[in-house]
Coordinates of N, CA, C and O in Angstrom, one line a residue:
X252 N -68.8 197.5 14.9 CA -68.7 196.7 16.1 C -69.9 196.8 17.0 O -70.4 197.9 17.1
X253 N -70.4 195.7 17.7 CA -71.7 195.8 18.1 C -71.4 196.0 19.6 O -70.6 195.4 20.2
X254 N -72.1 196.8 20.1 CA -71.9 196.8 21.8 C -72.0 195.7 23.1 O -73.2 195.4 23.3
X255 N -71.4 195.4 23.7 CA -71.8 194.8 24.6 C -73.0 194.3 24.9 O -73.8 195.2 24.8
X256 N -73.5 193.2 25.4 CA -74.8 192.8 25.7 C -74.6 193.5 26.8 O -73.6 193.5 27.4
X257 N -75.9 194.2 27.3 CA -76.2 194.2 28.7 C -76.0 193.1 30.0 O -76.1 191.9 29.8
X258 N -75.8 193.5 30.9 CA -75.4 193.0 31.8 C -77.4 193.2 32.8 O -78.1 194.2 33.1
X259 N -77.5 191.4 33.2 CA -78.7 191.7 34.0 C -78.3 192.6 35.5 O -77.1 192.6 35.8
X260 N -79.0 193.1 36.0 CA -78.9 194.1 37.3 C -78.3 192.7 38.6 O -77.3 192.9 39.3
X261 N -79.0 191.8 38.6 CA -78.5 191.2 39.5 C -77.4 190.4 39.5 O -77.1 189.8 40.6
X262 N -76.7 190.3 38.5 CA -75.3 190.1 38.0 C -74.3 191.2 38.5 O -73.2 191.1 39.0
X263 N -75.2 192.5 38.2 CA -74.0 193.6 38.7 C -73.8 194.2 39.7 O -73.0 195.1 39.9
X264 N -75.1 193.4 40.7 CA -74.8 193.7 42.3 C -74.9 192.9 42.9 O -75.2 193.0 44.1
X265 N -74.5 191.4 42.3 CA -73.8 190.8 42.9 C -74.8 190.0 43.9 O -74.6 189.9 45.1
X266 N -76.0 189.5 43.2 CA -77.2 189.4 43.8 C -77.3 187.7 43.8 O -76.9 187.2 42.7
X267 N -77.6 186.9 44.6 CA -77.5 185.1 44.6 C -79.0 184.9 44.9 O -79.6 185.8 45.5
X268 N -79.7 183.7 44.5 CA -80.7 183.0 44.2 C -80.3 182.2 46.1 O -79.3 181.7 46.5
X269 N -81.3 182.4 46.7 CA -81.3 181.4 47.5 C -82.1 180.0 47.6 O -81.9 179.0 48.2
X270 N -82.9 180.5 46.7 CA -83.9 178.7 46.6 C -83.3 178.3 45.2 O -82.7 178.8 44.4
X271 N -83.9 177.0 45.3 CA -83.5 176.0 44.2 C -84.1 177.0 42.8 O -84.8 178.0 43.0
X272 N -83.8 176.6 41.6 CA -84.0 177.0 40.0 C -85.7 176.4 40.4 O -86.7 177.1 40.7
X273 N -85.7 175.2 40.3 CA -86.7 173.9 40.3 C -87.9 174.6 41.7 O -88.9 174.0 41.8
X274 N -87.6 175.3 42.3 CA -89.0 175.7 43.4 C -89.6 176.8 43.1 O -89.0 177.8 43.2
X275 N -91.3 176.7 42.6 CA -92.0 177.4 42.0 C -92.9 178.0 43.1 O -92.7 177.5 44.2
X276 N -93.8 178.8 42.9 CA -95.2 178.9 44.1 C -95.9 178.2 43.6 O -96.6 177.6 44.4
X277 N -96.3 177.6 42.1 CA -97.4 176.9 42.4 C -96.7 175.1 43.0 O -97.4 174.2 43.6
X278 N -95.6 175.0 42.6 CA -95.2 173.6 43.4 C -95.3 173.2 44.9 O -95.4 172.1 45.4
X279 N -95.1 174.4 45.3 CA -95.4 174.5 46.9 C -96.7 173.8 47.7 O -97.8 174.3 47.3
X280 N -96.8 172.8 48.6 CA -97.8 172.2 49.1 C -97.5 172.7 50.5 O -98.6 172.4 51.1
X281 N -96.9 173.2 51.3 CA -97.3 173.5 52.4 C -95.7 174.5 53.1 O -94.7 174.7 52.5
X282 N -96.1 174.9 54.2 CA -94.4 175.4 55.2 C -94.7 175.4 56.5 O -95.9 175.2 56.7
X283 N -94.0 175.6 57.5 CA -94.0 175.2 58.9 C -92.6 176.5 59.2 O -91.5 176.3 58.7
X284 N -93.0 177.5 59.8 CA -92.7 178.6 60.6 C -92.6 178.1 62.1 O -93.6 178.0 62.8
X285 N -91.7 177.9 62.6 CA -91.2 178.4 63.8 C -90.2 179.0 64.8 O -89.2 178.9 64.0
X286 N -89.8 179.4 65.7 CA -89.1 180.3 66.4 C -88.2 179.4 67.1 O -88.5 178.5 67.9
X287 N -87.1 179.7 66.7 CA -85.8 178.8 67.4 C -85.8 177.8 67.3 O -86.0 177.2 66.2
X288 N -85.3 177.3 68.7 CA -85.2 176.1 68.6 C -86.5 175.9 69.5 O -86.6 175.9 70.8
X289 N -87.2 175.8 68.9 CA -88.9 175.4 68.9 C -89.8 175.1 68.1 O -90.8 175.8 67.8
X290 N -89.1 173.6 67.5 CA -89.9 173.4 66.5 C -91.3 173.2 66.9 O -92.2 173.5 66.0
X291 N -91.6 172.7 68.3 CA -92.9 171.7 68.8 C -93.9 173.0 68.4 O -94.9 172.7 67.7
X292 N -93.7 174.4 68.9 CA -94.4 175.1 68.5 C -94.7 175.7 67.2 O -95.0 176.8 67.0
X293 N -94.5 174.8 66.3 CA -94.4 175.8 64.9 C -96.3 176.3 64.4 O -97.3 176.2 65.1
X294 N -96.1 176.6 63.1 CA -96.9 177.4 62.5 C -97.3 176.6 61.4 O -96.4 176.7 60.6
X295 N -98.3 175.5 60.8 CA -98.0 174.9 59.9 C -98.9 174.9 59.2 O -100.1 174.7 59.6
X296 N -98.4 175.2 57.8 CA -99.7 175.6 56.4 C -99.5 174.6 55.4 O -98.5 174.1 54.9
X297 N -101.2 174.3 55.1 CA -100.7 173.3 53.8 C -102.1 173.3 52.7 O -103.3 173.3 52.9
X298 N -101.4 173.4 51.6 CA -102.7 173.5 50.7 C -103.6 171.9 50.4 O -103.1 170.9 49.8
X299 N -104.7 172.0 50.9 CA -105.3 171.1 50.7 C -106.6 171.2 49.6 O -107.6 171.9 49.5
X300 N -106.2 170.2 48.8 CA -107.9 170.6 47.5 C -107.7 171.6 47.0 O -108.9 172.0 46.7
X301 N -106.5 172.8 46.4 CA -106.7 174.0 46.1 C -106.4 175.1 47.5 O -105.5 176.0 47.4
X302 N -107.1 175.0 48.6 CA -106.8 176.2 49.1 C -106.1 176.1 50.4 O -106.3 175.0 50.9
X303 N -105.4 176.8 51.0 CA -104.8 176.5 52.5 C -105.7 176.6 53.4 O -106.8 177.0 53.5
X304 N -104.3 176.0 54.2 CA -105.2 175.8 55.7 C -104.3 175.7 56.6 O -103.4 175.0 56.2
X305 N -104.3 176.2 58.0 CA -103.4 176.6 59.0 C -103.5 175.0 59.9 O -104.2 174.8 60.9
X306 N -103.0 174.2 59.4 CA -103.1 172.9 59.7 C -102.8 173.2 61.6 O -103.8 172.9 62.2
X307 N -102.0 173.6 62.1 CA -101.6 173.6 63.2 C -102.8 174.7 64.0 O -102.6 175.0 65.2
X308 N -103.6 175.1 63.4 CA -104.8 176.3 64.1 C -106.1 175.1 63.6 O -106.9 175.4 62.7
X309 N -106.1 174.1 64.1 CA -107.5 173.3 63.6 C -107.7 173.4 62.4 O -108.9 173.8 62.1
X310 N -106.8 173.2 61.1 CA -107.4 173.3 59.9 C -108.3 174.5 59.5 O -109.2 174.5 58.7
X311 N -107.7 175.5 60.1 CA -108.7 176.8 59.8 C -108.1 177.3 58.2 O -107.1 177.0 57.7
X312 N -109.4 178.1 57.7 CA -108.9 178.3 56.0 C -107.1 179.8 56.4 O -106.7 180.6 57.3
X313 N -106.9 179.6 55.6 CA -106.0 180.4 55.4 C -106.0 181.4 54.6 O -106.7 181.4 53.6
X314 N -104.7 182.9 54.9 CA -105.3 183.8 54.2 C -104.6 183.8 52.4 O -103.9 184.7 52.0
X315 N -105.2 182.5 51.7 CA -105.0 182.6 50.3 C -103.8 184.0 49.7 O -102.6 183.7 49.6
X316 N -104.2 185.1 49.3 CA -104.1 185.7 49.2 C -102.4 186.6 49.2 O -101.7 187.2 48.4
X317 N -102.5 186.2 50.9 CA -100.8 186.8 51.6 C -100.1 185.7 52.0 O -99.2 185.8 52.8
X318 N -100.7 184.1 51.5 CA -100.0 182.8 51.4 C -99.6 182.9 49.9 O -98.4 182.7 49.6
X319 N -100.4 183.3 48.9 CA -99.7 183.2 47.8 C -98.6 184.6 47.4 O -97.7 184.5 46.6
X320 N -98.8 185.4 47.8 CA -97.9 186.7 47.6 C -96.7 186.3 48.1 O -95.6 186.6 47.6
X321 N -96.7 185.7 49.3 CA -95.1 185.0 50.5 C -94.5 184.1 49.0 O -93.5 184.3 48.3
X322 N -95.4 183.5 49.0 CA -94.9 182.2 48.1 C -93.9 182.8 46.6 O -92.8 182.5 46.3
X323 N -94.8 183.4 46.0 CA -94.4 184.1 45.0 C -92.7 184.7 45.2 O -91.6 184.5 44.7
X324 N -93.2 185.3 45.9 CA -91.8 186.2 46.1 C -90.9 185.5 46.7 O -89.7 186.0 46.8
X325 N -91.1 184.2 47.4 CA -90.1 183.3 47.9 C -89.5 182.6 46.8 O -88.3 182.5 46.7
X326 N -90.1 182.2 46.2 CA -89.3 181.4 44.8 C -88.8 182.2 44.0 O -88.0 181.5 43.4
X327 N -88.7 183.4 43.7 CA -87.6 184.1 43.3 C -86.9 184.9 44.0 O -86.6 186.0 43.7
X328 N -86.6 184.3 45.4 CA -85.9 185.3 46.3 C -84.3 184.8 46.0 O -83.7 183.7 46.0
X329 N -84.0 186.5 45.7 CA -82.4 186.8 45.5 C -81.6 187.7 46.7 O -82.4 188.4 47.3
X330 N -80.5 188.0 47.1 CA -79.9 188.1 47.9 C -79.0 188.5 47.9 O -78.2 187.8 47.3
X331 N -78.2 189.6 48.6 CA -76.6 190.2 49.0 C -76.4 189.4 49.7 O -77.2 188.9 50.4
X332 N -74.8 188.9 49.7 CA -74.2 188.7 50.4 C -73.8 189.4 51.3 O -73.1 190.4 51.1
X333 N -74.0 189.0 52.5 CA -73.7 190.0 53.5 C -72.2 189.6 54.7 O -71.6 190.4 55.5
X334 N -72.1 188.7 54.6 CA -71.5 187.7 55.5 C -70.7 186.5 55.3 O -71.5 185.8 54.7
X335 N -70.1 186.1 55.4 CA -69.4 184.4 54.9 C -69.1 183.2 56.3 O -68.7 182.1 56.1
X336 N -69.2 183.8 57.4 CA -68.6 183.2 58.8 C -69.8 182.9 60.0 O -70.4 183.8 60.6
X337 N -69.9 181.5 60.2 CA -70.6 181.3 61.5 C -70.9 181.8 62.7 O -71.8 181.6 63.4
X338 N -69.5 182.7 62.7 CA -69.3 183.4 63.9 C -69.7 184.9 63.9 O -69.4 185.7 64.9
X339 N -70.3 185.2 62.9 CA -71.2 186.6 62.4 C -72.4 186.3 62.8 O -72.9 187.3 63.2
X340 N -73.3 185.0 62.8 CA -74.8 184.5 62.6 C -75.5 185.2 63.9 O -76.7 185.3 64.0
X341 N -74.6 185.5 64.8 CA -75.3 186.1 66.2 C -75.6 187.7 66.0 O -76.6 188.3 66.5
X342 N -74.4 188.2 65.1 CA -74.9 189.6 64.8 C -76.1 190.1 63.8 O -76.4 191.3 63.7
X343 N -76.8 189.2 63.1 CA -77.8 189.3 62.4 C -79.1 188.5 63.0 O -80.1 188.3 62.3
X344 N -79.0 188.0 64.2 CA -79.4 187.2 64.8 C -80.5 186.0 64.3 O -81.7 186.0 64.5
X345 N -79.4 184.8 63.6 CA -79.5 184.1 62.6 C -78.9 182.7 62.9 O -78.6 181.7 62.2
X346 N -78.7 182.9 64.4 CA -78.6 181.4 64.8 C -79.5 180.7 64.9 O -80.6 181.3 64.8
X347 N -79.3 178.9 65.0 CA -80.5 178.2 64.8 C -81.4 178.9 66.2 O -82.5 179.3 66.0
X348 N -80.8 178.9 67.4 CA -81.8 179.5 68.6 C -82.6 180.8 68.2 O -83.8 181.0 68.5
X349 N -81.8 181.5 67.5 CA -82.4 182.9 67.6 C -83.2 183.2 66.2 O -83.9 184.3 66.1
X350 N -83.1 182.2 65.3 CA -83.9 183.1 64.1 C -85.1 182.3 64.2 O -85.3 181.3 64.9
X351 N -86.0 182.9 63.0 CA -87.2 182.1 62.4 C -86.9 181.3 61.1 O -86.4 181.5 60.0
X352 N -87.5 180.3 61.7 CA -87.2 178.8 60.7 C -88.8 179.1 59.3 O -89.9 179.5 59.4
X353 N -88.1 178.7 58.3 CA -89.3 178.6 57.5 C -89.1 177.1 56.7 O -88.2 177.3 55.9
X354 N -89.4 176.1 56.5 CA -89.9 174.7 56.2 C -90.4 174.8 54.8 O -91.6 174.8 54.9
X355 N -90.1 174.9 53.7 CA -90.9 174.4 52.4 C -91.0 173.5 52.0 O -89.9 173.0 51.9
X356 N -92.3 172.6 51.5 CA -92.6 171.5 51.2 C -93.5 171.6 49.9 O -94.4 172.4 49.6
X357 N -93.0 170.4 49.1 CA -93.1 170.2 47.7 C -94.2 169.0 47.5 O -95.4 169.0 47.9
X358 N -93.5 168.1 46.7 CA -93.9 166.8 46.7 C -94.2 166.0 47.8 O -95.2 165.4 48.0
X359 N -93.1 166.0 48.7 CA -92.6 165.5 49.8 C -92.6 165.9 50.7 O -91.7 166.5 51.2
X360 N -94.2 165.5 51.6 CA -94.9 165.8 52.4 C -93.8 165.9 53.9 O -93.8 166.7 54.8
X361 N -93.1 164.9 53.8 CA -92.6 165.2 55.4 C -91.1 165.7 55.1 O -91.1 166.4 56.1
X362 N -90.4 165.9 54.7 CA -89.1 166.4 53.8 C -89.2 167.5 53.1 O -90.0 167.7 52.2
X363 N -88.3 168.6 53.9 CA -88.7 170.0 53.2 C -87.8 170.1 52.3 O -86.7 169.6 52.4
X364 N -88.3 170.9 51.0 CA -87.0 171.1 50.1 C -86.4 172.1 50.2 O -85.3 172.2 49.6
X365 N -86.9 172.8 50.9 CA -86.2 174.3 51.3 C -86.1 174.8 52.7 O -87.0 175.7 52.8
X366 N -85.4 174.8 53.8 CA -84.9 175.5 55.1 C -84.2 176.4 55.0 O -83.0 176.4 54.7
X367 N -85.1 177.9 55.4 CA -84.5 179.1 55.3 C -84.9 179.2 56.8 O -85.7 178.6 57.4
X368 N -83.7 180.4 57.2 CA -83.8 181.1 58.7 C -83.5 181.8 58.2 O -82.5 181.8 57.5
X369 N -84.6 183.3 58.8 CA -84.7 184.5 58.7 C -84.4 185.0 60.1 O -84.7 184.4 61.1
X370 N -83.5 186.7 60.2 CA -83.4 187.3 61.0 C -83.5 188.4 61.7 O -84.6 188.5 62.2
X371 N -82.6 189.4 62.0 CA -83.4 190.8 61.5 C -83.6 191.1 61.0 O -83.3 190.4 60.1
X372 N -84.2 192.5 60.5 CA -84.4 193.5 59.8 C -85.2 194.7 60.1 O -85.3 195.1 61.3
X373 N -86.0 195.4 59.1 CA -86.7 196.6 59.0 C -87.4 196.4 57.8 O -86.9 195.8 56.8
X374 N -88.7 197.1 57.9 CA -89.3 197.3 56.7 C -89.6 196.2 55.9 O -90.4 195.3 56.4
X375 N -89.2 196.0 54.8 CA -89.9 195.3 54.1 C -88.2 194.6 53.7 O -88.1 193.8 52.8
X376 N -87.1 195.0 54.2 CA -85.7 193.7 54.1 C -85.5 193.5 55.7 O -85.8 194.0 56.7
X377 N -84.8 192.1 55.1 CA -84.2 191.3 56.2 C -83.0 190.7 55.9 O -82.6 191.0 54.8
X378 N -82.3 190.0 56.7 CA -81.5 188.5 56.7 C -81.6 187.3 56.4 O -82.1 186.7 57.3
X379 N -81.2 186.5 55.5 CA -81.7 184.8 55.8 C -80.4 184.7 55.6 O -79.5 185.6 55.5
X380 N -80.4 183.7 55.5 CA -79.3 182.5 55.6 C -80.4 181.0 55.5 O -81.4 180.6 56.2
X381 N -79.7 180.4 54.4 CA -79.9 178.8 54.1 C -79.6 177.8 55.6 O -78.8 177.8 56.5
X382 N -80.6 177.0 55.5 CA -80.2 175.9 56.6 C -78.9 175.4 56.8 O -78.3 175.0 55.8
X383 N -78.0 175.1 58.1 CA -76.9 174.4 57.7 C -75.7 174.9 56.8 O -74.8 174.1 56.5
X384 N -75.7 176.4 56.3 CA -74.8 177.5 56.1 C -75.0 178.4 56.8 O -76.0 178.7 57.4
X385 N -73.2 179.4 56.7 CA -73.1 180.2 57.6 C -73.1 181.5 56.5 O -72.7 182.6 56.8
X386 N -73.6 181.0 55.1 CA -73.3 182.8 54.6 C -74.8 183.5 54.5 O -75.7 183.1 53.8
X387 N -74.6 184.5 55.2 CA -76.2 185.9 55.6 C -76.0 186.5 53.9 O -75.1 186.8 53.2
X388 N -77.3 186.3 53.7 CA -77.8 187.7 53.1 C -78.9 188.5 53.3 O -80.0 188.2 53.8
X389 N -78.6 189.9 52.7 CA -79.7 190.7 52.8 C -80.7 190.5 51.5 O -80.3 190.4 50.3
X390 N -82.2 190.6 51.9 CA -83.1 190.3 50.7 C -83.9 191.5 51.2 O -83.8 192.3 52.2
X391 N -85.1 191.4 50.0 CA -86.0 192.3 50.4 C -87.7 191.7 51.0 O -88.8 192.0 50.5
X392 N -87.3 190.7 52.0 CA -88.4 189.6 52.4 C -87.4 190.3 53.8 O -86.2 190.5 54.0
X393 N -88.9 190.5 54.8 CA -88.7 190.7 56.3 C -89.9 189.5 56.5 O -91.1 189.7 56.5
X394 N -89.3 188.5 56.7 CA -90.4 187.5 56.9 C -90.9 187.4 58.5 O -91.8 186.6 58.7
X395 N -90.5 188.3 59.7 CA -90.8 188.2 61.4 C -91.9 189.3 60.8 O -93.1 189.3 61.2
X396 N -91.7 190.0 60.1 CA -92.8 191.0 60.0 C -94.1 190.4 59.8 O -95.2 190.4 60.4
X397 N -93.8 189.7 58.3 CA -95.1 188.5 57.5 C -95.4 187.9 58.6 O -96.6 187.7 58.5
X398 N -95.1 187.4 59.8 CA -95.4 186.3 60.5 C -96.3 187.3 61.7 O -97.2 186.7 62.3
X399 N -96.2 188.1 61.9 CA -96.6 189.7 63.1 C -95.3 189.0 63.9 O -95.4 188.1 64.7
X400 N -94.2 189.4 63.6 CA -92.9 189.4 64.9 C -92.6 190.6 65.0 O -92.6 191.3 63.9
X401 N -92.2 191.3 66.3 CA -90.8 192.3 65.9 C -89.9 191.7 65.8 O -89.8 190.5 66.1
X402 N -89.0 192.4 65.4 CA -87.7 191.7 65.2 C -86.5 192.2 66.0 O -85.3 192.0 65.9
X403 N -87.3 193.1 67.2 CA -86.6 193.3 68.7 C -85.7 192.1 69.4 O -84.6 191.9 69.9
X404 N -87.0 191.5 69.2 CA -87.0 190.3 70.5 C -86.8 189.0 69.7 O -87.2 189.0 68.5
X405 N -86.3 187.6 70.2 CA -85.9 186.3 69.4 C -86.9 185.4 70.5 O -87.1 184.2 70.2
X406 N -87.4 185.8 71.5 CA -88.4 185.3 72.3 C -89.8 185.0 71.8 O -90.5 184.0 72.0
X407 N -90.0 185.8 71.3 CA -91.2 186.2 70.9 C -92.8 184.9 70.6 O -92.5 184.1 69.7
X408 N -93.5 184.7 70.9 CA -94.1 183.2 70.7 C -94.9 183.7 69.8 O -95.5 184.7 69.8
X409 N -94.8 182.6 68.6 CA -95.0 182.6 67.2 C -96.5 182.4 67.1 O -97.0 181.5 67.7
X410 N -97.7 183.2 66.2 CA -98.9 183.0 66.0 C -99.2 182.6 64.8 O -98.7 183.1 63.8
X411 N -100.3 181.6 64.7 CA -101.0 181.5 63.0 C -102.0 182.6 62.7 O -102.8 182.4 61.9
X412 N -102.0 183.7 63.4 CA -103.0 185.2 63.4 C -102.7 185.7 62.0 O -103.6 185.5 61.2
X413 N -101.8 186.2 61.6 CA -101.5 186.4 60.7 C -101.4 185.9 59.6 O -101.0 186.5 58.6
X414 N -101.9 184.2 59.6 CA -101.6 183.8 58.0 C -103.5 183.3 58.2 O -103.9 182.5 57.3
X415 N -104.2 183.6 59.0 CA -105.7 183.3 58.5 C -106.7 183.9 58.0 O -106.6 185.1 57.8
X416 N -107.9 183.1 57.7 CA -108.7 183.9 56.6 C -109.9 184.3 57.7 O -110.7 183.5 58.1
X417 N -109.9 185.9 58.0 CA -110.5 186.3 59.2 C -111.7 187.2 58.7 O -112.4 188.0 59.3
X418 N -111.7 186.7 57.3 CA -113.1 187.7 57.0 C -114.5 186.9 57.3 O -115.6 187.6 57.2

């Protein structure tokens, strides 16, 4: 009798895919970061000709590099469940007011295919939750950090400092 197939690790902890099957890094043409409910201020990157550029900082080049590393690890970002209730979203602080919005764009320049809000955390995990759902998970993406946020404060005014090419 032959043994059991193994069981993948994220099967057995119960781990969920938050982005589409179908969203790759290299499919990705741009995202738009901003804080709350403030979109006017967002953060907005988009690959043009090959390389980015912090569209919203005068088209300045971007930092390639820790744009593709975000990217990478966003398309296969998996996740605990942490949560199931709307009424939780304030304790991970993951309301639309209070978290950070992240915007992915594909083909479809003005239409994102992907709306994640991220919330607290530490280190190198955080919270998201999907756009327009109330169920939190924990990942190991602290994206206020990627962005220079603490994740003290939900005030905080959002910079493109951190995603440019400053050498």
């Amino acid at each position: 009798k032959r043994p059991p197939a193994p069981t993948q690790l994220a099967e057995e902890v119960g781990l969920e895919r938050l982005v589409p099957q179908t969203l790759h890094a290299d499919s990705i043409r741009g995202f738009d970061l901003y804080q709350g409910a403030r979109p006017q201020e967002s953060v907005r990157l988009r690959q043009r000709d090959g390389a980015w550029v912090v569209n919203s900082h005068f088209d300045t080049p971007g930092n390639s590099p820790k744009i593709q590393q975000m990217l990478t690890h966003l398309s296969t970002l998996q996740g605990e469940l942490r949560a199931d209730s709307t009424a939780l979203l304030s304790d991970f602080q993951l309301t639309d007011e209070q978290a950070l919005h992240l915007q992915v764009y594909t083909a479809t320049p003005d239409k994102p295919a992907l709306h994640l809000l991220a919330g607290k955390g530490s280190g190198e995990n955080g919270f998201m939750r999907r756009a327009g759902e109330g169920r939190v998970y924990s990942v190991n993406l602290h994206l206020q950090s990627l962005a220079g946020l603490s994740s003290s404060t939900t005030d905080q005014a959002l910079s493109a400092k951190p995603w440019l090419d400053l050498r």
